Short mmCIF file of C-alpha atoms in Angstrom, two decimals:
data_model
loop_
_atom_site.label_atom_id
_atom_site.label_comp_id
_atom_site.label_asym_id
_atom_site.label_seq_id
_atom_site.Cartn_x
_atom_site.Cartn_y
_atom_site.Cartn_z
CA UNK A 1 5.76 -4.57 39.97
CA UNK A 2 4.95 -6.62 43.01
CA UNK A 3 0.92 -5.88 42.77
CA UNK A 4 -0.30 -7.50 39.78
CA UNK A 5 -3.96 -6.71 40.56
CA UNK A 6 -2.76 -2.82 40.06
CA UNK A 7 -0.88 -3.72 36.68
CA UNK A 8 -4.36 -5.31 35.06
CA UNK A 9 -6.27 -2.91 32.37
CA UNK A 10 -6.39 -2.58 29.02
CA UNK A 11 -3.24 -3.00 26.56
CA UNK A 12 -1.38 0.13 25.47
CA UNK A 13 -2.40 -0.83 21.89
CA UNK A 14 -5.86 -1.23 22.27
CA UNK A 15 -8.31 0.57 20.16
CA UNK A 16 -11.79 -0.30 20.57
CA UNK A 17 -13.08 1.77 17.79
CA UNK A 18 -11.83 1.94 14.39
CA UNK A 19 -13.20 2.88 10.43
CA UNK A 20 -11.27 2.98 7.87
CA UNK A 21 -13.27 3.05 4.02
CA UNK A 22 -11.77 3.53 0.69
CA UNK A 23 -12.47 4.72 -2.60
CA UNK A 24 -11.49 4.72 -6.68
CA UNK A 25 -13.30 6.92 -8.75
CA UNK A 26 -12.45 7.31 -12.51
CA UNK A 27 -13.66 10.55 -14.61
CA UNK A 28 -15.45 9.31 -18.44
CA UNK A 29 -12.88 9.62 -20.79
CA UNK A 30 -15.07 12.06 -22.80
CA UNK A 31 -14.88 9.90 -26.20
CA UNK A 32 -17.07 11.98 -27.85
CA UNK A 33 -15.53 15.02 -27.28
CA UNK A 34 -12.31 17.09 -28.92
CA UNK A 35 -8.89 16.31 -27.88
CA UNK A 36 -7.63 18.87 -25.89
CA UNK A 37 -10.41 18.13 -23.94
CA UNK A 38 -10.14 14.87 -23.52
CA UNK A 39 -6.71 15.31 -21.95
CA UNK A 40 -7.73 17.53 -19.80
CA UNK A 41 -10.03 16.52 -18.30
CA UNK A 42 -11.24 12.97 -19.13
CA UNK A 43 -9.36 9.97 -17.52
CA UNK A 44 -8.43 11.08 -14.02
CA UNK A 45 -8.51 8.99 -11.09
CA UNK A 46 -9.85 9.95 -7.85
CA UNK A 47 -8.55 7.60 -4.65
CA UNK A 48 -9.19 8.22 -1.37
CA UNK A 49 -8.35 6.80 2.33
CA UNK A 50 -10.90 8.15 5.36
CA UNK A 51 -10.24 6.86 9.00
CA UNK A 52 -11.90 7.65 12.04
CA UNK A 53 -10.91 5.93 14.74
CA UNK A 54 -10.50 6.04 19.06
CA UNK A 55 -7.35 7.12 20.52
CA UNK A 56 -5.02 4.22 22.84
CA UNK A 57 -5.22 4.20 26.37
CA UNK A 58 -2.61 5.84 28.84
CA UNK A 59 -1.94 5.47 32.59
CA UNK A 60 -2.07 7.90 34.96
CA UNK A 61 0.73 8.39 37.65
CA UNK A 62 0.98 10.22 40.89
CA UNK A 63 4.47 11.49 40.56
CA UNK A 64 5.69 9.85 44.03
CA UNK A 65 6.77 6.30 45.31
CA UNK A 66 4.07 5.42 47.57
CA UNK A 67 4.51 1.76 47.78
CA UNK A 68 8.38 1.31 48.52
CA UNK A 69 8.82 -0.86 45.66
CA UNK A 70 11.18 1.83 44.13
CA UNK A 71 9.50 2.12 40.94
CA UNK A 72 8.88 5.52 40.75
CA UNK A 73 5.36 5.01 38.82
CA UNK A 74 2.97 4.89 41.33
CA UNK A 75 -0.49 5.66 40.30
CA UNK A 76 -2.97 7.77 42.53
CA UNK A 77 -6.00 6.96 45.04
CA UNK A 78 -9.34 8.06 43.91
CA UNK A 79 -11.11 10.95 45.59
CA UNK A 80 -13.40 10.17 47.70
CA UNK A 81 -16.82 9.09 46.16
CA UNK A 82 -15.11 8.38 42.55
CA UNK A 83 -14.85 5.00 41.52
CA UNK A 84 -13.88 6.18 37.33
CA UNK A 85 -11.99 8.95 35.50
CA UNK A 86 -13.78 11.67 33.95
CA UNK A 87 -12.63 13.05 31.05
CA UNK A 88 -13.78 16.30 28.70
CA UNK A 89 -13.18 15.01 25.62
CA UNK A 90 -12.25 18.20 23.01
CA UNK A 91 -11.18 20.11 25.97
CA UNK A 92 -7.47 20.56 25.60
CA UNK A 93 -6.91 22.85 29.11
CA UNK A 94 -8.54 19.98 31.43
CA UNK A 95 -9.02 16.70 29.23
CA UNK A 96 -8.86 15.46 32.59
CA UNK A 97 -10.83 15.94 36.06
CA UNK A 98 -8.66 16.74 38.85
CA UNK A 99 -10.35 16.52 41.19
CA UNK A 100 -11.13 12.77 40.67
CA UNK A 101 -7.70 11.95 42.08
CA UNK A 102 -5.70 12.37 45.46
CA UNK A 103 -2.40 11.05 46.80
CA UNK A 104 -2.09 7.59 47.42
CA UNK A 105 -1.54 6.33 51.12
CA UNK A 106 2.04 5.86 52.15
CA UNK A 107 2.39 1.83 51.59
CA UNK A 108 -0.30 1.79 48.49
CA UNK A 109 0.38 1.36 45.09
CA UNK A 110 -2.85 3.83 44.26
CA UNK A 111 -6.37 2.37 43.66
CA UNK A 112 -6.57 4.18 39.99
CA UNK A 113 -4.75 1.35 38.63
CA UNK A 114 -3.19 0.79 35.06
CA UNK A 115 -4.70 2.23 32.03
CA UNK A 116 -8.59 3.04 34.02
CA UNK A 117 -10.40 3.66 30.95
CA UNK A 118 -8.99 6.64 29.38
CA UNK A 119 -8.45 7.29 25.77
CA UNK A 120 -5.67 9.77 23.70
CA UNK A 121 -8.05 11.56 21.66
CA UNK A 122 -9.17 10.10 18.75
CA UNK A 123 -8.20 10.47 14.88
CA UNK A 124 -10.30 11.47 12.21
CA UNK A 125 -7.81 11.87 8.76
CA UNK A 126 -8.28 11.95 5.46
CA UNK A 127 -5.80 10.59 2.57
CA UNK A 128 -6.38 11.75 -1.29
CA UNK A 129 -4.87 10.85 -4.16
CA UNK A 130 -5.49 12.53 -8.12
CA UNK A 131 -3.95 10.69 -11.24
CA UNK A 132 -3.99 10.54 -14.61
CA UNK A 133 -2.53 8.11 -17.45
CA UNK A 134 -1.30 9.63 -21.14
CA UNK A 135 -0.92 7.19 -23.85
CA UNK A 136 1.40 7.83 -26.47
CA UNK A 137 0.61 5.10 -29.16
CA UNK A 138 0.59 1.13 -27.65
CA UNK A 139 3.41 0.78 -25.91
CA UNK A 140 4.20 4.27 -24.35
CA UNK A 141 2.40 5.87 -21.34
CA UNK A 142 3.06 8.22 -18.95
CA UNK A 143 1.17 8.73 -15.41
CA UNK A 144 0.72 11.89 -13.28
CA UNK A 145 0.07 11.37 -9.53
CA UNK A 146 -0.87 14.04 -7.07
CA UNK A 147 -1.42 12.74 -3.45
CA UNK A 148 -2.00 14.32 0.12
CA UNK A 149 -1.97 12.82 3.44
CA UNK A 150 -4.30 14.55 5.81
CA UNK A 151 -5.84 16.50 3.03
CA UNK A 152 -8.22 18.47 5.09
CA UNK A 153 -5.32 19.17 7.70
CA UNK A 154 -7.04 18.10 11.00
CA UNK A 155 -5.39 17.97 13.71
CA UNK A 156 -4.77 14.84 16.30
CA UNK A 157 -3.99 15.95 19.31
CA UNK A 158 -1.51 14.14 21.96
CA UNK A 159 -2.53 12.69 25.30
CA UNK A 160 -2.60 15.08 28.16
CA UNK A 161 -0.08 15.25 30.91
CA UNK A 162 -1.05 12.22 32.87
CA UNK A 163 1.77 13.53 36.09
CA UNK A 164 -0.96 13.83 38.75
CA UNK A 165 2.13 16.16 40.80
CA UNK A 166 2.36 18.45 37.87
CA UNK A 167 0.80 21.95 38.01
CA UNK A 168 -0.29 20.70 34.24
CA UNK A 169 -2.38 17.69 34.97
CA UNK A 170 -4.41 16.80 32.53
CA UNK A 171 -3.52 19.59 29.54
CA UNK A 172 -2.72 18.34 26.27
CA UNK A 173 0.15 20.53 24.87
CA UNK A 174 1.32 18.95 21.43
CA UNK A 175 -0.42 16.77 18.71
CA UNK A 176 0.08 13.39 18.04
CA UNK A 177 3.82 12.91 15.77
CA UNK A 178 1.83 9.55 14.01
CA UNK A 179 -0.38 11.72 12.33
CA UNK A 180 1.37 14.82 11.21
CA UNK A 181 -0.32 18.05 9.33
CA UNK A 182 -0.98 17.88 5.70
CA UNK A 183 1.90 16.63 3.65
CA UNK A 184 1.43 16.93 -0.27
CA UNK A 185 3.45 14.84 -3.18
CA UNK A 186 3.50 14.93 -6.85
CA UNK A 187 5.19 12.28 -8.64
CA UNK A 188 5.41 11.34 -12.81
CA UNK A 189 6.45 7.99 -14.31
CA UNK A 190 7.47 7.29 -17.59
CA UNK A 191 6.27 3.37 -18.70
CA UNK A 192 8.18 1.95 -21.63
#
């Protein structure tokens, strides 16, 4: 807390890259053709949420009190002839380097600093959504709705263990609870 220099990086919410696109398709409604048909399968609507987008940056901490402030954070010194983290981006046993980091000096508050340029790993999702309306005369319809978030059921991995005293630096061991595996709902509605 008393070295502001040390506390200056990027914010924990910022994500430098981001997509998101969206889509509404709608089947023909097959006019031409014979009823039973028709209901099955004209009229649907296709929707559909993609988004691709960088992960937020973290901190990395030397597990010690270096800098007699008491604050139990302490971030480590780079190694000598680093000046930036290197990460392995996809590699979930050593996302990061090591070797890129050492102990700080008794007195220091670490030269790695707050949030030194590394990333969670990203998330790349995809939301769908199937529908259909059925009219029963002018005033009377009733809508079908099939949706699924994460629909292809990718995975978005946590950050790694950013403890530079734990024996599992740098391993990312769960996935990321703000984008869970695929979740599936159907829903009708009755409009009157």
């Amino acid at each position: 807390p008393g070295c502001v220099k040390c506390n200056r990086g990027n914010s924990y919410i910022d994500v430098p890259q981001t997509f998101v696109a969206n889509f509404i398709y709608e089947t023909p409604t097959l006019s031409g053709w014979n009823q039973a048909t028709k209901l099955a399968l004209g009229g649907w609507q296709i929707s559909g949420i993609y988004r691709a987008q960088s992960g937020f940056p973290f901190s990395i901490y030397c597990g010690c009190t270096t800098s007699w402030q008491d604050a139990g954070s302490d971030h480590p010194d780079f190694a000598s002839g680093v000046t930036h983290v290197h990460m392995n981006p996809g590699n979930l046993q050593n996302y990061l380097v090591k070797s890129d980091f050492v102990d700080p000096q008794q007195g220091s508050t670490g030269t790695v600093g707050r949030n030194p340029g590394v990333y969670f790993p990203g998330v790349n999702t995809a939301d769908l959504g199937l529908s259909k309306n059925f009219r029963f005369g002018e005033r009377y319809r009733f809508q079908f709705r099939w949706e699924m978030y994460n629909a292809f059921n990718r995975v978005t991995f946590n950050r790694p263990n950013n403890n530079f005293a734990s024996g599992s630096f740098g391993l990312i061991t769960s996935t990321n609870g703000n984008f869970p595996a695929r979740v599936m709902q159907a829903s009708a509605k009755f409009y009157f």
